Amino acid sequence: MPEFRALLRGYHRFRGERYEAERRRWASLASGQAPPVMIIGCCDSRVDPATIFDTEPGQAFILRNVANLVPPFEQGGGLHGVSAALEFAVTKLEVRHIVVMGHGGCGGVTAALQGGDHGVPGPSFIDSWIALLDPAVERVRATAAPDPQRALELEGVRTSLANLRSFPFVREREEAGQLKLHGCYFAIADGRLWELDEGSGAFQQLAEGAAA
Ligand SMILES: [Zn+2]
């Protein structure tokens, strides 16, 4: 199992290098976490938020799922993994920012455009999950976007932001100025990050080398 051995070699590098260098930080983290930011990204192996934002341990509470989606607020039972993580981050950890990050070449978005994951016989967990994008698919089709894949990747970020605001504990804190929502998009091919300007509804590419 060379793939798993490669993971263990990585662990030993971490122990010998990064852990040693950051030993004091890890010691303080052992008593608890207080991350100021929650990041919601895709499971895709190429778009690790900790890598892209070069975060330190304890800096970002990260949730990843197929196509970086947030479901709308629902009352009642059910296995709401995303909503539970969101509730914990907002009401217990009191994060001050939530970042939704979409990305180029998203397989979940491709499946949504194709009307489902046709590779799975019988009921598909993917199909019911990416149905969250159905209204966004309709909007993208209505605009006849020249690149529907990218248009839906961007529209998916806007959808997750809208769904975040359907949670009362998110909306209340945003209105009170205690919480800020952000939409981002990572274009894998060129390693560039785009940020959503919710005023204009457009994504703007971050200038190279800029640090704000
Ligand atoms: Zn993806």
PDB file of C-alpha atoms and ligand atoms in Angstrom:
ATOM      1  CA  MET A   1       0.000   0.000   0.000  1.00  0.00           C
ATOM      2  CA  PRO A   2       2.445   2.679  -1.152  1.00  0.00           C
ATOM      3  CA  GLU A   3      -0.264   5.354  -1.016  1.00  0.00           C
ATOM      4  CA  PHE A   4      -0.818   4.869   2.696  1.00  0.00           C
ATOM      5  CA  ARG A   5       2.928   4.616   3.341  1.00  0.00           C
ATOM      6  CA  ALA A   6       3.254   7.979   1.602  1.00  0.00           C
ATOM      7  CA  LEU A   7       0.786   9.414   4.134  1.00  0.00           C
ATOM      8  CA  LEU A   8       2.843   8.052   7.021  1.00  0.00           C
ATOM      9  CA  ARG A   9       6.029   9.508   5.553  1.00  0.00           C
ATOM     10  CA  GLY A  10       4.186  12.818   5.416  1.00  0.00           C
ATOM     11  CA  TYR A  11       3.244  12.459   9.072  1.00  0.00           C
ATOM     12  CA  HIS A  12       6.872  11.878  10.014  1.00  0.00           C
ATOM     13  CA  ARG A  13       7.910  14.974   8.048  1.00  0.00           C
ATOM     14  CA  PHE A  14       5.226  16.939   9.898  1.00  0.00           C
ATOM     15  CA  ARG A  15       6.404  15.647  13.290  1.00  0.00           C
ATOM     16  CA  GLY A  16      10.042  16.321  12.523  1.00  0.00           C
ATOM     17  CA  GLU A  17       9.646  19.715  10.901  1.00  0.00           C
ATOM     18  CA  ARG A  18       6.439  21.695  11.196  1.00  0.00           C
ATOM     19  CA  TYR A  19       5.311  20.345  14.554  1.00  0.00           C
ATOM     20  CA  GLU A  20       8.726  20.990  16.028  1.00  0.00           C
ATOM     21  CA  ALA A  21       8.813  24.506  14.618  1.00  0.00           C
ATOM     22  CA  GLU A  22       5.350  25.290  15.951  1.00  0.00           C
ATOM     23  CA  ARG A  23       5.505  23.367  19.203  1.00  0.00           C
ATOM     24  CA  ARG A  24       4.423  26.350  21.313  1.00  0.00           C
ATOM     25  CA  ARG A  25       1.399  26.983  19.103  1.00  0.00           C
ATOM     26  CA  TRP A  26       0.353  23.340  19.358  1.00  0.00           C
ATOM     27  CA  ALA A  27       0.751  23.450  23.132  1.00  0.00           C
ATOM     28  CA  SER A  28      -1.632  26.412  23.366  1.00  0.00           C
ATOM     29  CA  LEU A  29      -4.070  24.774  20.917  1.00  0.00           C
ATOM     30  CA  ALA A  30      -4.262  21.682  23.100  1.00  0.00           C
ATOM     31  CA  SER A  31      -6.484  23.569  25.548  1.00  0.00           C
ATOM     32  CA  GLY A  32      -9.048  24.531  22.894  1.00  0.00           C
ATOM     33  CA  GLN A  33      -9.707  26.230  19.579  1.00  0.00           C
ATOM     34  CA  ALA A  34     -10.904  29.737  18.789  1.00  0.00           C
ATOM     35  CA  PRO A  35     -10.678  30.030  14.993  1.00  0.00           C
ATOM     36  CA  PRO A  36     -11.813  33.416  13.681  1.00  0.00           C
ATOM     37  CA  VAL A  37     -12.815  32.016  10.304  1.00  0.00           C
ATOM     38  CA  MET A  38     -14.949  29.211   8.913  1.00  0.00           C
ATOM     39  CA  ILE A  39     -14.199  28.039   5.374  1.00  0.00           C
ATOM     40  CA  ILE A  40     -16.641  25.940   3.347  1.00  0.00           C
ATOM     41  CA  GLY A  41     -14.934  24.249   0.426  1.00  0.00           C
ATOM     42  CA  CYS A  42     -15.248  21.271  -1.895  1.00  0.00           C
ATOM     43  CA  CYS A  43     -13.906  17.781  -1.100  1.00  0.00           C
ATOM     44  CA  ASP A  44     -11.886  17.916  -4.308  1.00  0.00           C
ATOM     45  CA  SER A  45      -8.314  16.821  -3.509  1.00  0.00           C
ATOM     46  CA  ARG A  46      -6.853  19.799  -5.369  1.00  0.00           C
ATOM     47  CA  VAL A  47      -8.505  22.571  -3.388  1.00  0.00           C
ATOM     48  CA  ASP A  48      -7.432  22.224   0.234  1.00  0.00           C
ATOM     49  CA  PRO A  49      -8.297  25.575   1.889  1.00  0.00           C
ATOM     50  CA  ALA A  50      -5.443  25.202   4.375  1.00  0.00           C
ATOM     51  CA  THR A  51      -3.017  25.038   1.445  1.00  0.00           C
ATOM     52  CA  ILE A  52      -4.591  27.786  -0.662  1.00  0.00           C
ATOM     53  CA  PHE A  53      -4.934  30.257   2.232  1.00  0.00           C
ATOM     54  CA  ASP A  54      -1.704  29.037   3.852  1.00  0.00           C
ATOM     55  CA  THR A  55      -3.414  28.849   7.231  1.00  0.00           C
ATOM     56  CA  GLU A  56      -1.884  28.020  10.587  1.00  0.00           C
ATOM     57  CA  PRO A  57      -3.317  25.251  12.779  1.00  0.00           C
ATOM     58  CA  GLY A  58      -6.261  26.680  14.725  1.00  0.00           C
ATOM     59  CA  GLN A  59      -6.847  29.553  12.282  1.00  0.00           C
ATOM     60  CA  ALA A  60      -9.707  28.175  10.188  1.00  0.00           C
ATOM     61  CA  PHE A  61     -12.627  25.874  10.957  1.00  0.00           C
ATOM     62  CA  ILE A  62     -12.947  24.023   7.671  1.00  0.00           C
ATOM     63  CA  LEU A  63     -15.931  22.153   6.280  1.00  0.00           C
ATOM     64  CA  ARG A  64     -15.654  20.374   2.955  1.00  0.00           C
ATOM     65  CA  ASN A  65     -18.334  18.617   0.941  1.00  0.00           C
ATOM     66  CA  VAL A  66     -19.256  17.859  -2.666  1.00  0.00           C
ATOM     67  CA  ALA A  67     -19.391  21.184  -4.543  1.00  0.00           C
ATOM     68  CA  ASN A  68     -18.996  23.388  -1.424  1.00  0.00           C
ATOM     69  CA  LEU A  69     -22.731  23.534  -0.844  1.00  0.00           C
ATOM     70  CA  VAL A  70     -24.725  24.807   2.101  1.00  0.00           C
ATOM     71  CA  PRO A  71     -28.293  23.507   2.327  1.00  0.00           C
ATOM     72  CA  PRO A  72     -31.076  25.901   3.288  1.00  0.00           C
ATOM     73  CA  PHE A  73     -32.150  26.111   6.921  1.00  0.00           C
ATOM     74  CA  GLU A  74     -34.599  23.354   7.837  1.00  0.00           C
ATOM     75  CA  GLN A  75     -36.381  22.676  11.073  1.00  0.00           C
ATOM     76  CA  GLY A  76     -36.965  19.196  12.373  1.00  0.00           C
ATOM     77  CA  GLY A  77     -34.859  16.085  12.459  1.00  0.00           C
ATOM     78  CA  GLY A  78     -32.487  14.689   9.904  1.00  0.00           C
ATOM     79  CA  LEU A  79     -28.767  14.144   9.611  1.00  0.00           C
ATOM     80  CA  HIS A  80     -27.687  17.685   8.890  1.00  0.00           C
ATOM     81  CA  GLY A  81     -23.916  17.458   8.985  1.00  0.00           C
ATOM     82  CA  VAL A  82     -23.312  20.783   7.273  1.00  0.00           C
ATOM     83  CA  SER A  83     -25.887  22.612   9.385  1.00  0.00           C
ATOM     84  CA  ALA A  84     -24.462  21.120  12.594  1.00  0.00           C
ATOM     85  CA  ALA A  85     -20.943  22.264  11.723  1.00  0.00           C
ATOM     86  CA  LEU A  86     -22.282  25.692  10.803  1.00  0.00           C
ATOM     87  CA  GLU A  87     -24.221  26.003  14.055  1.00  0.00           C
ATOM     88  CA  PHE A  88     -21.147  25.002  16.051  1.00  0.00           C
ATOM     89  CA  ALA A  89     -18.874  27.441  14.223  1.00  0.00           C
ATOM     90  CA  VAL A  90     -21.265  30.376  14.506  1.00  0.00           C
ATOM     91  CA  THR A  91     -22.936  29.926  17.888  1.00  0.00           C
ATOM     92  CA  LYS A  92     -20.190  28.201  19.886  1.00  0.00           C
ATOM     93  CA  LEU A  93     -16.894  29.201  18.289  1.00  0.00           C
ATOM     94  CA  GLU A  94     -18.332  32.587  17.259  1.00  0.00           C
ATOM     95  CA  VAL A  95     -16.332  32.809  14.043  1.00  0.00           C
ATOM     96  CA  ARG A  96     -16.305  36.323  12.594  1.00  0.00           C
ATOM     97  CA  HIS A  97     -16.058  35.327   8.922  1.00  0.00           C
ATOM     98  CA  ILE A  98     -17.483  32.538   6.775  1.00  0.00           C
ATOM     99  CA  VAL A  99     -15.801  31.971   3.418  1.00  0.00           C
ATOM    100  CA  VAL A 100     -17.468  29.838   0.742  1.00  0.00           C
ATOM    101  CA  MET A 101     -14.881  28.763  -1.824  1.00  0.00           C
ATOM    102  CA  GLY A 102     -15.847  27.294  -5.193  1.00  0.00           C
ATOM    103  CA  HIS A 103     -13.304  26.040  -7.690  1.00  0.00           C
ATOM    104  CA  GLY A 104     -12.569  25.287 -11.334  1.00  0.00           C
ATOM    105  CA  GLY A 105     -13.228  21.821 -12.742  1.00  0.00           C
ATOM    106  CA  CYS A 106     -15.690  20.881  -9.976  1.00  0.00           C
ATOM    107  CA  GLY A 107     -17.034  17.362 -10.569  1.00  0.00           C
ATOM    108  CA  GLY A 108     -20.113  18.021  -8.447  1.00  0.00           C
ATOM    109  CA  VAL A 109     -20.979  20.993 -10.625  1.00  0.00           C
ATOM    110  CA  THR A 110     -20.440  18.914 -13.771  1.00  0.00           C
ATOM    111  CA  ALA A 111     -22.841  16.287 -12.415  1.00  0.00           C
ATOM    112  CA  ALA A 112     -25.419  18.974 -11.622  1.00  0.00           C
ATOM    113  CA  LEU A 113     -25.191  20.282 -15.179  1.00  0.00           C
ATOM    114  CA  GLN A 114     -25.605  16.787 -16.563  1.00  0.00           C
ATOM    115  CA  GLY A 115     -28.677  16.206 -14.413  1.00  0.00           C
ATOM    116  CA  GLY A 116     -27.118  13.789 -11.970  1.00  0.00           C
ATOM    117  CA  ASP A 117     -24.388  11.248 -11.476  1.00  0.00           C
ATOM    118  CA  HIS A 118     -25.265   8.649 -14.089  1.00  0.00           C
ATOM    119  CA  GLY A 119     -22.453   6.357 -13.047  1.00  0.00           C
ATOM    120  CA  VAL A 120     -24.268   5.063  -9.961  1.00  0.00           C
ATOM    121  CA  PRO A 121     -27.049   2.489 -10.314  1.00  0.00           C
ATOM    122  CA  GLY A 122     -30.057   3.070  -8.079  1.00  0.00           C
ATOM    123  CA  PRO A 123     -30.563   6.010  -5.736  1.00  0.00           C
ATOM    124  CA  SER A 124     -27.504   8.234  -5.602  1.00  0.00           C
ATOM    125  CA  PHE A 125     -26.418  10.267  -2.605  1.00  0.00           C
ATOM    126  CA  ILE A 126     -24.699  12.608  -5.038  1.00  0.00           C
ATOM    127  CA  ASP A 127     -27.875  13.212  -7.023  1.00  0.00           C
ATOM    128  CA  SER A 128     -29.916  14.254  -4.015  1.00  0.00           C
ATOM    129  CA  TRP A 129     -27.078  16.429  -2.704  1.00  0.00           C
ATOM    130  CA  ILE A 130     -26.356  18.310  -5.914  1.00  0.00           C
ATOM    131  CA  ALA A 131     -30.095  18.850  -6.442  1.00  0.00           C
ATOM    132  CA  LEU A 132     -29.364  21.819  -4.162  1.00  0.00           C
ATOM    133  CA  LEU A 133     -27.952  23.374  -7.328  1.00  0.00           C
ATOM    134  CA  ASP A 134     -31.109  22.853  -9.428  1.00  0.00           C
ATOM    135  CA  PRO A 135     -32.324  26.478  -9.174  1.00  0.00           C
ATOM    136  CA  ALA A 136     -28.792  27.656 -10.010  1.00  0.00           C
ATOM    137  CA  VAL A 137     -28.707  25.325 -13.044  1.00  0.00           C
ATOM    138  CA  GLU A 138     -31.949  26.912 -14.253  1.00  0.00           C
ATOM    139  CA  ARG A 139     -30.520  30.413 -13.860  1.00  0.00           C
ATOM    140  CA  VAL A 140     -27.335  29.474 -15.731  1.00  0.00           C
ATOM    141  CA  ARG A 141     -29.335  27.886 -18.557  1.00  0.00           C
ATOM    142  CA  ALA A 142     -31.554  30.977 -18.756  1.00  0.00           C
ATOM    143  CA  THR A 143     -28.525  33.208 -19.337  1.00  0.00           C
ATOM    144  CA  ALA A 144     -27.087  30.930 -22.042  1.00  0.00           C
ATOM    145  CA  ALA A 145     -23.635  31.386 -20.472  1.00  0.00           C
ATOM    146  CA  PRO A 146     -20.793  30.582 -22.915  1.00  0.00           C
ATOM    147  CA  ASP A 147     -19.072  28.459 -20.235  1.00  0.00           C
ATOM    148  CA  PRO A 148     -21.911  26.879 -18.222  1.00  0.00           C
ATOM    149  CA  GLN A 149     -19.508  24.862 -16.052  1.00  0.00           C
ATOM    150  CA  ARG A 150     -17.735  27.964 -14.781  1.00  0.00           C
ATOM    151  CA  ALA A 151     -20.984  29.940 -14.601  1.00  0.00           C
ATOM    152  CA  LEU A 152     -22.490  27.250 -12.373  1.00  0.00           C
ATOM    153  CA  GLU A 153     -19.343  27.008 -10.232  1.00  0.00           C
ATOM    154  CA  LEU A 154     -19.730  30.740  -9.536  1.00  0.00           C
ATOM    155  CA  GLU A 155     -23.506  30.550  -9.141  1.00  0.00           C
ATOM    156  CA  GLY A 156     -23.023  27.701  -6.673  1.00  0.00           C
ATOM    157  CA  VAL A 157     -21.025  30.027  -4.401  1.00  0.00           C
ATOM    158  CA  ARG A 158     -23.815  32.621  -4.569  1.00  0.00           C
ATOM    159  CA  THR A 159     -26.327  29.847  -3.773  1.00  0.00           C
ATOM    160  CA  SER A 160     -24.403  28.754  -0.686  1.00  0.00           C
ATOM    161  CA  LEU A 161     -24.165  32.355   0.531  1.00  0.00           C
ATOM    162  CA  ALA A 162     -27.929  32.797   0.086  1.00  0.00           C
ATOM    163  CA  ASN A 163     -28.575  29.540   1.931  1.00  0.00           C
ATOM    164  CA  LEU A 164     -26.234  30.590   4.742  1.00  0.00           C
ATOM    165  CA  ARG A 165     -28.450  33.632   5.247  1.00  0.00           C
ATOM    166  CA  SER A 166     -31.504  31.375   5.637  1.00  0.00           C
ATOM    167  CA  PHE A 167     -30.083  30.290   9.028  1.00  0.00           C
ATOM    168  CA  PRO A 168     -31.433  32.694  11.667  1.00  0.00           C
ATOM    169  CA  PHE A 169     -28.216  32.578  13.723  1.00  0.00           C
ATOM    170  CA  VAL A 170     -26.201  33.584  10.643  1.00  0.00           C
ATOM    171  CA  ARG A 171     -28.575  36.302   9.464  1.00  0.00           C
ATOM    172  CA  GLU A 172     -28.893  37.871  12.915  1.00  0.00           C
ATOM    173  CA  ARG A 173     -25.138  38.060  13.438  1.00  0.00           C
ATOM    174  CA  GLU A 174     -24.523  39.402   9.948  1.00  0.00           C
ATOM    175  CA  GLU A 175     -27.135  42.120  10.457  1.00  0.00           C
ATOM    176  CA  ALA A 176     -25.555  42.983  13.813  1.00  0.00           C
ATOM    177  CA  GLY A 177     -22.139  43.331  12.158  1.00  0.00           C
ATOM    178  CA  GLN A 178     -20.690  40.416  14.108  1.00  0.00           C
ATOM    179  CA  LEU A 179     -20.269  38.083  11.138  1.00  0.00           C
ATOM    180  CA  LYS A 180     -19.162  38.670   7.566  1.00  0.00           C
ATOM    181  CA  LEU A 181     -19.785  36.328   4.641  1.00  0.00           C
ATOM    182  CA  HIS A 182     -17.404  36.025   1.689  1.00  0.00           C
ATOM    183  CA  GLY A 183     -17.546  34.211  -1.640  1.00  0.00           C
ATOM    184  CA  CYS A 184     -14.336  33.039  -3.327  1.00  0.00           C
ATOM    185  CA  TYR A 185     -13.392  30.958  -6.333  1.00  0.00           C
ATOM    186  CA  PHE A 186     -10.093  29.170  -6.887  1.00  0.00           C
ATOM    187  CA  ALA A 187      -9.169  28.634 -10.519  1.00  0.00           C
ATOM    188  CA  ILE A 188      -6.970  25.558 -10.316  1.00  0.00           C
ATOM    189  CA  ALA A 189      -5.218  25.881 -13.660  1.00  0.00           C
ATOM    190  CA  ASP A 190      -3.517  29.192 -12.865  1.00  0.00           C
ATOM    191  CA  GLY A 191      -3.645  29.053  -9.055  1.00  0.00           C
ATOM    192  CA  ARG A 192      -5.526  32.352  -8.889  1.00  0.00           C
ATOM    193  CA  LEU A 193      -8.211  33.302  -6.379  1.00  0.00           C
ATOM    194  CA  TRP A 194     -11.305  35.340  -7.264  1.00  0.00           C
ATOM    195  CA  GLU A 195     -13.435  37.177  -4.722  1.00  0.00           C
ATOM    196  CA  LEU A 196     -17.142  37.866  -5.042  1.00  0.00           C
ATOM    197  CA  ASP A 197     -18.226  41.491  -4.870  1.00  0.00           C
ATOM    198  CA  GLU A 198     -21.774  41.052  -3.635  1.00  0.00           C
ATOM    199  CA  GLY A 199     -22.601  44.645  -4.575  1.00  0.00           C
ATOM    200  CA  SER A 200     -22.097  44.001  -8.284  1.00  0.00           C
ATOM    201  CA  GLY A 201     -22.553  40.231  -8.128  1.00  0.00           C
ATOM    202  CA  ALA A 202     -19.275  39.780 -10.030  1.00  0.00           C
ATOM    203  CA  PHE A 203     -16.136  37.864  -9.089  1.00  0.00           C
ATOM    204  CA  GLN A 204     -12.896  39.859  -9.217  1.00  0.00           C
ATOM    205  CA  GLN A 205      -9.510  38.241  -9.533  1.00  0.00           C
ATOM    206  CA  LEU A 206      -7.201  39.179  -6.661  1.00  0.00           C
ATOM    207  CA  ALA A 207      -4.238  41.218  -7.820  1.00  0.00           C
ATOM    208  CA  GLU A 208      -0.964  39.315  -7.805  1.00  0.00           C
ATOM    209  CA  GLY A 209       1.108  40.026  -4.736  1.00  0.00           C
ATOM    210  CA  ALA A 210      -1.565  42.168  -3.058  1.00  0.00           C
ATOM    211  CA  ALA A 211      -2.038  41.695   0.658  1.00  0.00           C
ATOM    212  CA  ALA A 212      -4.911  43.498   2.333  1.00  0.00           C
TER     213      ALA A 212
HETATM  214 ZN    ZN B   1     -15.604  20.464  -6.417  1.00  0.00          ZN
END
